[in-house]
Coordinates of C-alpha atoms in Angstrom, one line a residue:
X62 CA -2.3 46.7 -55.5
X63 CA -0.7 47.0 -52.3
X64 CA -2.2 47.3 -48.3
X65 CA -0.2 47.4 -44.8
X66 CA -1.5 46.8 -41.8
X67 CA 0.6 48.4 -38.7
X68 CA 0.7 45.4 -35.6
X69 CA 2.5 45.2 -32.6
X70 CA 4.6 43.5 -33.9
X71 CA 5.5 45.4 -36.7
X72 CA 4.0 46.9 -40.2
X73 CA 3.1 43.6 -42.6
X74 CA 2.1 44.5 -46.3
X75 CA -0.6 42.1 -48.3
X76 CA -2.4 42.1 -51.3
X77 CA -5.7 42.7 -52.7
X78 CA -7.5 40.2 -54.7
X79 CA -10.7 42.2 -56.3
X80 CA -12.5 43.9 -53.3
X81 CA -10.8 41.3 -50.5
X82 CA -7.2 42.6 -48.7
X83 CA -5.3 39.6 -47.7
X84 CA -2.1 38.7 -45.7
X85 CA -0.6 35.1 -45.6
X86 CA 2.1 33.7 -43.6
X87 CA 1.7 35.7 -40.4
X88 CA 3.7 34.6 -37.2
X89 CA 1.3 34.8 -34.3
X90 CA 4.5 32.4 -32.2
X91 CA 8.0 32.2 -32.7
X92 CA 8.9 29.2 -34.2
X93 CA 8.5 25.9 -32.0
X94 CA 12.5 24.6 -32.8
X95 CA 15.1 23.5 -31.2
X96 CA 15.1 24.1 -27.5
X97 CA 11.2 25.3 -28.1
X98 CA 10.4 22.0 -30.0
X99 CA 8.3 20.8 -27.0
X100 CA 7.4 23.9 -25.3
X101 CA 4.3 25.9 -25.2
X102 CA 4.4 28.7 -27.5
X103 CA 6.2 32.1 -27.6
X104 CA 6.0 35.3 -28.2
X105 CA 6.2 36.0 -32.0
X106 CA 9.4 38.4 -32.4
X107 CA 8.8 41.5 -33.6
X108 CA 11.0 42.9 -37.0
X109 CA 11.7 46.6 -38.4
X110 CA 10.4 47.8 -41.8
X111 CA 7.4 46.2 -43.8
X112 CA 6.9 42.5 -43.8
X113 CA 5.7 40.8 -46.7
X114 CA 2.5 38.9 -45.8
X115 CA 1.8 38.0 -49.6
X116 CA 2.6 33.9 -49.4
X117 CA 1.3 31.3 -47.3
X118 CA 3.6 30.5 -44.4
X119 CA 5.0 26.6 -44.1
X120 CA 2.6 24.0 -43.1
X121 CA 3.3 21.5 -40.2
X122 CA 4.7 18.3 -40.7
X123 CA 2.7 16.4 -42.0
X124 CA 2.5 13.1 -44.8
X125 CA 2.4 14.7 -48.0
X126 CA 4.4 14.2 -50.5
X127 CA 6.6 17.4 -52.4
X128 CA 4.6 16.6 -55.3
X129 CA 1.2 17.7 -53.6
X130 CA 3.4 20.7 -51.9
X131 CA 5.0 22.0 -55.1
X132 CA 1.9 21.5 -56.9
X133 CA -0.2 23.5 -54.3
X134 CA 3.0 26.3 -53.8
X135 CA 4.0 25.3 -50.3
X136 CA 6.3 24.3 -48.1
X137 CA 6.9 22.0 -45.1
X138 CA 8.4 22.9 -41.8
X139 CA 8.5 23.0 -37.9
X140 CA 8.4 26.9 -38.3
X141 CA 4.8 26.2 -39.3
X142 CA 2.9 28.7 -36.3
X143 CA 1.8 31.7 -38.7
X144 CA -2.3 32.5 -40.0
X145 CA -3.7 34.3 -42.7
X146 CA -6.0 37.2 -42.8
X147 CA -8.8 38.3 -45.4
X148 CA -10.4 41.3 -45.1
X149 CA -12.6 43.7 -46.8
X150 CA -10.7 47.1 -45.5
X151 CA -7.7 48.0 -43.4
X152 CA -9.8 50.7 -41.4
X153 CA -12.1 51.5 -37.8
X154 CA -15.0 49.3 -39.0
X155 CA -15.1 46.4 -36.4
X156 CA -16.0 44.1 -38.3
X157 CA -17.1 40.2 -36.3
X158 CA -14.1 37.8 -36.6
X159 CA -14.2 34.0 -37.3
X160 CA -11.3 32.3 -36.6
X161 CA -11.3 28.7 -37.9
X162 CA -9.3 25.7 -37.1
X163 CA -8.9 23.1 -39.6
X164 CA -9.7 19.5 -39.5
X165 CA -7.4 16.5 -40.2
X166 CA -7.6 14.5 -37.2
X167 CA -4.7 16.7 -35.8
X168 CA -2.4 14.8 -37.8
X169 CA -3.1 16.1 -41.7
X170 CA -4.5 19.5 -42.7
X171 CA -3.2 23.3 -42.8
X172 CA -4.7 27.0 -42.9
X173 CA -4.0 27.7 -46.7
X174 CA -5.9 24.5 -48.1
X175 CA -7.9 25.9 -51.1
X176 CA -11.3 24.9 -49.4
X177 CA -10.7 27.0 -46.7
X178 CA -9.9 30.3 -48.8
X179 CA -12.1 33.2 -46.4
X180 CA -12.2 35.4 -49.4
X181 CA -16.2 34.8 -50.3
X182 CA -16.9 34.5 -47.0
X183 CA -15.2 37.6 -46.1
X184 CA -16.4 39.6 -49.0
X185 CA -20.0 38.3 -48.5
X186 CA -20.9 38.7 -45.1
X187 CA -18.6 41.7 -44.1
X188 CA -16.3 39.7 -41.8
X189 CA -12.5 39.3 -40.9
X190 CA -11.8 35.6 -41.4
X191 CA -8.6 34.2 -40.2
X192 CA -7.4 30.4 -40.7
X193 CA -4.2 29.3 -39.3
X194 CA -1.4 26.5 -38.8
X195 CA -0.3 24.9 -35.5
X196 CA 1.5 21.8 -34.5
X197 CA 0.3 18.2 -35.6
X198 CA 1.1 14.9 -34.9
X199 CA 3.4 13.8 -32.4
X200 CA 5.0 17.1 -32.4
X201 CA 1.3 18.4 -31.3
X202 CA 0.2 15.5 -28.8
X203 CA 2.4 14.0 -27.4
X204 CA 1.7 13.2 -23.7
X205 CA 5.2 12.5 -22.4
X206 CA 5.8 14.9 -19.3
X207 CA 8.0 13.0 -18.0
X208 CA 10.5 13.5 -20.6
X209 CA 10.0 17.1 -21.5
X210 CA 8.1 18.7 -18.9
X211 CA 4.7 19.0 -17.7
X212 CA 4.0 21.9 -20.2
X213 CA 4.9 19.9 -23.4
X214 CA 1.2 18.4 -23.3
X215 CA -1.2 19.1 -26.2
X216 CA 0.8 21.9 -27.7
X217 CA -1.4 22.0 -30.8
X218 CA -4.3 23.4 -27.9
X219 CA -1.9 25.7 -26.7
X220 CA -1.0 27.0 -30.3
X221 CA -4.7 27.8 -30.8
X222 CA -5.1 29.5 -27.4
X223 CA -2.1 31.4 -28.4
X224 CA -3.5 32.3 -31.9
X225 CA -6.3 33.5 -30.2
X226 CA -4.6 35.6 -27.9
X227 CA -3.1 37.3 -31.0
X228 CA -6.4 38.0 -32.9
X229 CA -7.7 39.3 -29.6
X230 CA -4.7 41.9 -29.6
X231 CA -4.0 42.9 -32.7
X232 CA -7.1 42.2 -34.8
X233 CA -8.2 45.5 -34.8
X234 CA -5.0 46.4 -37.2
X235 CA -7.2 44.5 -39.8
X236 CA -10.5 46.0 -39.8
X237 CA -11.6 43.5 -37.1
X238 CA -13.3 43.7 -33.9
X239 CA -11.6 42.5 -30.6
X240 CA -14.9 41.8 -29.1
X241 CA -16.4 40.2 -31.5
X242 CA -14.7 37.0 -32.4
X243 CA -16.5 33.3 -33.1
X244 CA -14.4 30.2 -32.9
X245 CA -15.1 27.5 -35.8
X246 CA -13.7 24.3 -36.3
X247 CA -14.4 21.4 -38.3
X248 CA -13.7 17.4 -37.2
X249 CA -10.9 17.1 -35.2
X250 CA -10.6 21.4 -35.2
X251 CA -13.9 21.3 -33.6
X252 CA -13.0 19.0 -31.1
X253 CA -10.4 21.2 -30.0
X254 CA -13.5 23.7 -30.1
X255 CA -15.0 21.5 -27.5
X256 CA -11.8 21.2 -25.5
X257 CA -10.9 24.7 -25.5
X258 CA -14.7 25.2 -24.0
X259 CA -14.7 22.6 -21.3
X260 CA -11.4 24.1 -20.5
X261 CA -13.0 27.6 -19.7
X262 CA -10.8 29.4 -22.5
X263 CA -12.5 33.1 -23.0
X264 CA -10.6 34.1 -25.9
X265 CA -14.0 34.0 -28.2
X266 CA -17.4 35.1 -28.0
X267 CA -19.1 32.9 -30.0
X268 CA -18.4 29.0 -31.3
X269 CA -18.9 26.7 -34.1
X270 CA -18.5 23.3 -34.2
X271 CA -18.6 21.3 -38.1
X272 CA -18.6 17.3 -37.9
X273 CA -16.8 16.7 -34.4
X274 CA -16.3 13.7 -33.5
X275 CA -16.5 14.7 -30.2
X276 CA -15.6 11.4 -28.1
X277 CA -12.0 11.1 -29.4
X278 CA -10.7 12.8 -26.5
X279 CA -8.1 11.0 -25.3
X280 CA -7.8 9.5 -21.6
X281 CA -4.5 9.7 -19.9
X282 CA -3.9 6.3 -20.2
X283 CA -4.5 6.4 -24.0
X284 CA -2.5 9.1 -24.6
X285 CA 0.5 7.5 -22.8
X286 CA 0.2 4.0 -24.6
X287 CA 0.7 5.9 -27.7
X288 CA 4.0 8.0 -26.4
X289 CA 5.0 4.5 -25.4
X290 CA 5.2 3.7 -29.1
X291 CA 7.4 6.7 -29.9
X292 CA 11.1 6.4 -29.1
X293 CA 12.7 9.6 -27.3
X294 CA 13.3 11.2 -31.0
X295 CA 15.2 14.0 -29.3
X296 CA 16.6 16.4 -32.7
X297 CA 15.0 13.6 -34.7
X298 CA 14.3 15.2 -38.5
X299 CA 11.0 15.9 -40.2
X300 CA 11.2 12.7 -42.0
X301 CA 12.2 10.2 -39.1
X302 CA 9.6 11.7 -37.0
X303 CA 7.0 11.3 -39.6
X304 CA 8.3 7.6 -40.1
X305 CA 7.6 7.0 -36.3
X306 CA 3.9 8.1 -36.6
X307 CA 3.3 5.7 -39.8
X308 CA 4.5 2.9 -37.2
X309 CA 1.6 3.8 -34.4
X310 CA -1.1 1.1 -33.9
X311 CA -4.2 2.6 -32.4
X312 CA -7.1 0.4 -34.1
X313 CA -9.8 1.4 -36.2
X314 CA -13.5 0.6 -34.6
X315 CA -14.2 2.9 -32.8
X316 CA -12.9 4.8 -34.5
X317 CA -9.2 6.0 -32.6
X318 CA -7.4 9.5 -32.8
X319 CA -3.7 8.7 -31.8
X320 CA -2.8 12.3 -32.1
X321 CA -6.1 14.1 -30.9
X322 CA -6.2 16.0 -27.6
X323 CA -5.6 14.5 -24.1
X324 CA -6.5 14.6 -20.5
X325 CA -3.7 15.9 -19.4
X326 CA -4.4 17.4 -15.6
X327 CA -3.4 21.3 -17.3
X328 CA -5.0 22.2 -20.5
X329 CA -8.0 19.4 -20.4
X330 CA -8.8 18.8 -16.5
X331 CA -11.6 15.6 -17.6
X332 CA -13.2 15.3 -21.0
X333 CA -15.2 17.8 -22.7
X334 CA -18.7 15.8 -22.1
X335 CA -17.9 15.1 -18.8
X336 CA -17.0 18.6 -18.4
X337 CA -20.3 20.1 -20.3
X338 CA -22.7 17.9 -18.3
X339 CA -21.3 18.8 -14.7
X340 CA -20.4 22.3 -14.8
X341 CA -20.7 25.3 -16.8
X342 CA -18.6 26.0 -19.6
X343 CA -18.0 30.2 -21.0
X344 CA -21.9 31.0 -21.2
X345 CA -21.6 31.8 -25.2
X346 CA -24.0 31.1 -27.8
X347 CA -22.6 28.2 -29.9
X348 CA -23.7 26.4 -33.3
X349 CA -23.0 22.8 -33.7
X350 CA -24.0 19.6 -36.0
X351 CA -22.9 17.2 -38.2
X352 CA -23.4 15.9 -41.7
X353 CA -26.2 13.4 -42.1
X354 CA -24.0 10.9 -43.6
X355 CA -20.1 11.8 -42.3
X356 CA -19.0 8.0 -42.0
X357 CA -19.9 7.0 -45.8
X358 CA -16.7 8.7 -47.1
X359 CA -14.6 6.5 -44.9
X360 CA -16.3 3.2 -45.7
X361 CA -16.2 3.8 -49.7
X362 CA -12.9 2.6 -49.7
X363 CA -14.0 -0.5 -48.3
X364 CA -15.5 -3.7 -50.6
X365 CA -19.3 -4.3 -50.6
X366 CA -18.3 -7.9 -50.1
X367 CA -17.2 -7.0 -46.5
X368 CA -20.6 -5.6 -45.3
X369 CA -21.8 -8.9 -44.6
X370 CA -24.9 -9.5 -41.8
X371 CA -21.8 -10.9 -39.6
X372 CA -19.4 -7.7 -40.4
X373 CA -22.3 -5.2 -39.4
X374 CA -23.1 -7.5 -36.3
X375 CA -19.7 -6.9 -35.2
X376 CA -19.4 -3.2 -35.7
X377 CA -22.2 -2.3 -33.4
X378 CA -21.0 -4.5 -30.6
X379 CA -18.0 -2.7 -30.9
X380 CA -19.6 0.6 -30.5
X381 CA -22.4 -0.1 -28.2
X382 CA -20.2 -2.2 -25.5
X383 CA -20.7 -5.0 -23.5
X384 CA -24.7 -5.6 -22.0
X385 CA -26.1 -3.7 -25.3
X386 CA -29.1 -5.9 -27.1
X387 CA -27.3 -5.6 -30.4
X388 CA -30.3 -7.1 -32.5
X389 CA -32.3 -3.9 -30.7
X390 CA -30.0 -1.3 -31.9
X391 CA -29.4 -3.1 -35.7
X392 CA -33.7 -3.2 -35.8
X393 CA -33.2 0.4 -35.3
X394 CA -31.1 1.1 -37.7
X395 CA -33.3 -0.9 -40.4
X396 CA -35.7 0.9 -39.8
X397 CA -34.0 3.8 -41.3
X398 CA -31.4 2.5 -43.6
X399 CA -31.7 -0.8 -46.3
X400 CA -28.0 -2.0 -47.3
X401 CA -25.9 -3.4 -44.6
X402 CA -23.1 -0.7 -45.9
X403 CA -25.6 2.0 -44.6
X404 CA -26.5 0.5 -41.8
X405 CA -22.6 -0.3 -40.3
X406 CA -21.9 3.9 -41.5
X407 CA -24.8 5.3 -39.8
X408 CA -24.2 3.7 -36.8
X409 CA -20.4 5.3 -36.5
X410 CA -22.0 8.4 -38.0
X411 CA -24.5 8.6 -34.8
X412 CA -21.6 7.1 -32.6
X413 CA -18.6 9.2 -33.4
X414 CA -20.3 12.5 -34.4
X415 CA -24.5 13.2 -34.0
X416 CA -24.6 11.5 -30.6
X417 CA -21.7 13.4 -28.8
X418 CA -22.3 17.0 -30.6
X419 CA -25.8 16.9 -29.5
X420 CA -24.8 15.5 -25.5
X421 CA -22.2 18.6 -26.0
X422 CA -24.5 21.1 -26.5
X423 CA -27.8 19.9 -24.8
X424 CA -25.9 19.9 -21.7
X425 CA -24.8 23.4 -22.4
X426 CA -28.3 24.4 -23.3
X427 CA -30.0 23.2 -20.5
X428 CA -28.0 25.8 -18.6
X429 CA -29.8 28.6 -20.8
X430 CA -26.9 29.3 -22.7
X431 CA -28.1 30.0 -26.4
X432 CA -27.6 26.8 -28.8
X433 CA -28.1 26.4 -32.7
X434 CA -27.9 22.6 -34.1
X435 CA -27.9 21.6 -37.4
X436 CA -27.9 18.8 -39.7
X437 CA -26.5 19.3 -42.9
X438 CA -28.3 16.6 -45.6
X439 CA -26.9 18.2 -48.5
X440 CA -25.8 15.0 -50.5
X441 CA -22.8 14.8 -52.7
X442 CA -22.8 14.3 -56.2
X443 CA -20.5 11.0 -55.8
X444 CA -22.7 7.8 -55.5
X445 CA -22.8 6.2 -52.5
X446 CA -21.3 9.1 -50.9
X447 CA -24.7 11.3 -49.3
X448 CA -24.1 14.3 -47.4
X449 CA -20.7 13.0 -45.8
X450 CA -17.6 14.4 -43.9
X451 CA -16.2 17.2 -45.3
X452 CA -19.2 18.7 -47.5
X453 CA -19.5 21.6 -44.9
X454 CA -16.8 23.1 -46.1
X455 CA -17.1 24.5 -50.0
X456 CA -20.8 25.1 -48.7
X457 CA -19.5 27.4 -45.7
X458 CA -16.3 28.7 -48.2
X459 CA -18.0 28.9 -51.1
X460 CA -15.1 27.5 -52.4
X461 CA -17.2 25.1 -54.6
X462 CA -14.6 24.5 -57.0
X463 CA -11.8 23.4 -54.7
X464 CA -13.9 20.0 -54.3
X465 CA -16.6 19.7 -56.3
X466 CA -17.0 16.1 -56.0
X467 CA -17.8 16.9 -52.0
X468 CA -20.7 18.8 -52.5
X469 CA -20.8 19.7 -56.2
X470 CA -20.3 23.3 -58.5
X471 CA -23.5 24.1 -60.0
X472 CA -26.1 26.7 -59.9
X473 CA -28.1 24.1 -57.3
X474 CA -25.1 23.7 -54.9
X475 CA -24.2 27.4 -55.5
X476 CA -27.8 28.3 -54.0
X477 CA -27.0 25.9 -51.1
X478 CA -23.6 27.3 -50.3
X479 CA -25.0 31.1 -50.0
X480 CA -28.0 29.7 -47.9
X481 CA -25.5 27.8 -46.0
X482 CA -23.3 31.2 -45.5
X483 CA -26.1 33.3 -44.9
X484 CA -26.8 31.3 -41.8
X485 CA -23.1 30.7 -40.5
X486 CA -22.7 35.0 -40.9
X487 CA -26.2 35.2 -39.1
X488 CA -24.6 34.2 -36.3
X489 CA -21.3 35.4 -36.3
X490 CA -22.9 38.5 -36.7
X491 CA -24.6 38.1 -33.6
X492 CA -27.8 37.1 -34.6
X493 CA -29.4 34.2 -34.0
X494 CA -29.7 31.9 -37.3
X495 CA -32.8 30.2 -36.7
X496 CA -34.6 28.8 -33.9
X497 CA -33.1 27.9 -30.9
X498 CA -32.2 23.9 -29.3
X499 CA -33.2 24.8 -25.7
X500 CA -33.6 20.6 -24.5
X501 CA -33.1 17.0 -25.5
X502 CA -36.1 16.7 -28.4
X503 CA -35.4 20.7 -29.1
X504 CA -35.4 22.2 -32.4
X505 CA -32.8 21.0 -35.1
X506 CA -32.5 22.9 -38.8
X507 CA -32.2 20.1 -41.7
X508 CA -29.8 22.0 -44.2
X509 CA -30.4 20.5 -48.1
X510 CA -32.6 20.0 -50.4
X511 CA -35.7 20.6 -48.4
X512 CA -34.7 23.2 -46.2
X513 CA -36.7 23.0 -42.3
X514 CA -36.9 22.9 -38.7
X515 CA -37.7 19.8 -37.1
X516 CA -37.8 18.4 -33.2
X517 CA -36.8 15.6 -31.7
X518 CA -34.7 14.8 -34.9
X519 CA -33.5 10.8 -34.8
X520 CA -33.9 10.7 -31.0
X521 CA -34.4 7.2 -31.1
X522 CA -30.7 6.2 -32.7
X523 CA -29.7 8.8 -30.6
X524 CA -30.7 7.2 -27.3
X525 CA -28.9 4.0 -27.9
X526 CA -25.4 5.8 -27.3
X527 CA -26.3 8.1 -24.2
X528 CA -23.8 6.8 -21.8
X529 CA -21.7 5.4 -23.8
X530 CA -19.0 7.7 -23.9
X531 CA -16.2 8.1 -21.3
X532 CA -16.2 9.2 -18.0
X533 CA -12.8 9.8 -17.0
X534 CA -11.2 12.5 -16.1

């Protein structure tokens, strides 16, 4: 069966899967080519007649090979600025919005992954859910005003603020409320959260923020040492451009984000926790945490023979700086973890993700703006891999059986995903989810097995990386 839905732009006609209305592959921009390559983005033209919206628009350039993209039904291109829409009527019901912005270190990743399917979600908690594609890579970071203008900076921001713009218009044609509509993103998508917050952006009334690692804002500086590395590609190809990024050194502990947003004077002023602890960000109510164990999925692929005493030595005087007492910081980690393995992830875990999300939003609490943290401790059933990166999402999806070996697919992690669900659409639909995290030491909810509120959750491993981060701006 058929649906339309009559937009501004013109009528688009999707599908209905069971008691969930769909449409894929809808332009929200015109697409970002040729003399638009490194411009902000435009308008999205308007057409006559009906549109199919029944396929999933182009993803951006990214590395993947046409395997993976015939296999999946996609295709690859810089016409890549379109979202999708599910929805459980084309009528006057109003229904709360989530928009959410996909992870992949702004480099990898797209709006029609099979994880990210907003059918359940949709269908469950009475909601208009929207995913979408923007630019990645160097053809969404790259700080080189000099060479194409002072509005060519993080254009991947400036897709989202656009996208946003066009589910504040013209969400109503979908069932959706205009008023209503919470922001989510998850790792690098919910850094962009965080910079599309510090940068005052009012295009939502409500944010989530899944596993950011929230530090990897980029100075200035470090945004121009990486467009150093990238030759003036001018009508460079998808494939030579790709080729270019392969060939960017950046590093890997800390952990480094070559493509990740910048300070760049326009859309990011100073970095988001800069920004969050010395002025006031849009006063919205905002849920935010992290996995308990998000760095074990990216040390898996390394040896145990490599976590040696001196290996693990070396990691945490790489993260804690110069003048840290790293036998302090490792006796606190012992204290909580046995393996050196554990020990060197937790400490990028606490680092790179729990320490900056809960800076981010204590600082935004403390100005009596409503906060929710989590941590999510649901493990996965892979050994060795706990409850890391990327287990959020089948459990806020319910798209279990997209990645099963991230969180699982039985009746156990079934249970988990609609508890998990039922909180997330708490709040979207305005309520508030559980209790609120008004100060450092406040409440946090422990999502897993054992399901409970505690306070002044690991504020000791915490404390080792407050002022840490950077200050620039």
């Amino acid at each position: 069966m058929t649906v339309v839905a009559h937009t501004a732009n013109g009528t688009l006609r999707g599908d209905r899967s069971g008691d969930v209305l769909a449409f894929r592959g809808v332009p929200y921009a015109a697409a970002p080519v040729g003399r638009y390559r490194w411009r902000p983005p435009q308008p999205a033209p308007s057409w006559t007649g009906v549109r199919a919206a029944t396929e999933f628009g182009a993803i951006a350039p990214q590395d993947i090979t046409a395997e993976r993209l015939a296999k999946r039904g996609l295709t690859m291109s810089e016409d890549c600025l379109t979202l999708n829409i599910w929805t459980p009527a084309v009528d006057d019901s109003r229904r709360p919005v989530l928009v959410f912005l996909h992870g992949g270190g702004q480099a990898q990743g797209h709006g029609s992954a099979p994880l990210l399917d907003g059918a359940r979600l949709a269908r469950r908690g009475d909601i208009v859910v929207v995913t979408l594609n923007f630019r990645l890579g160097v053809l969404g970071s790259l700080y080189a005003p000099e060479r194409h203008g002072p509005d060519s900076t993080n254009l991947a921001l400036r897709d989202q603020q656009h996208a946003l713009r066009w589910v504040r218009e013209q969400i109503g044609a979908f069932g959706g409320d205009p008023g209503a509509i919470t922001v989510a993103g998850q790792s690098s998508g919910a850094v962009a959260v965080a910079a599309l917050l510090a940068g005052g952006c009012e295009l939502f009334d409500r944010a989530i923020l899944q596993s950011g690692g929230l530090e990897r804002v980029r100075s200035t500086a470090a945004a121009a040492s990486v467009a150093a590395q990238v030759p003036n590609i001018g009508d460079a190809g998808v494939e030579q451009i790709l080729a270019v990024q392969r060939g960017i050194d950046t590093g890997f502990v800390p952990p480094q984000g070559p493509f990740h947003p910048c300070v760049d004077g326009d859309v990011i002023v100073e970095h988001p926790l800069v920004t969050a602890r010395i002025r006031a960000m849009p006063g919205i109510p905002i849920l935010a945490g992290t996995t308990r164990d998000e760095w074990r999925i990216f040390d898996a692929a390394i040896d145990d023979g490599v976590f040696t005493e001196q290996y693990v030595r070396d990691r945490a005087a790489a993260l804690a700086g110069d003048g840290r007492d790293i036998d302090a910081v490792l006796t606190t980690y012992r204290a909580e973890h046995d393996t050196p393995r554990d020990i060197a992830s937790a400490m990028v875990t606490d680092y790179h993700f729990t320490a900056p999300t809960e800076q981010f939003v204590r600082a935004h609490a403390e100005r009596g703006n409503p906060v929710f943290r989590y941590e999510l401790q649901w493990p996965s059933p892979r050994t060795g891999f706990g409850a890391c990166h990327d287990s959020c999402l089948p459990l806020v999806f319910g798209n279990l059986d997209a990645a099963p070996a991230l969180a699982g697919a039985d009746a156990a992690a079934r249970r988990m995903s609609d508890e998990v669900q039922d909180r997330w659409l708490e709040f979207i639909h305005g309520a508030d989810p559980w209790e609120r995290y008004d100060a450092y030491g406040g409440a946090t909810m422990l999502l897993g097995p054992h399901r409970r509120i505690v306070h002044g959750h690991r504020s000791e491993q915490l404390a080792i990386w407050e002022g840490r981060y950077p200050a620039y701006g």
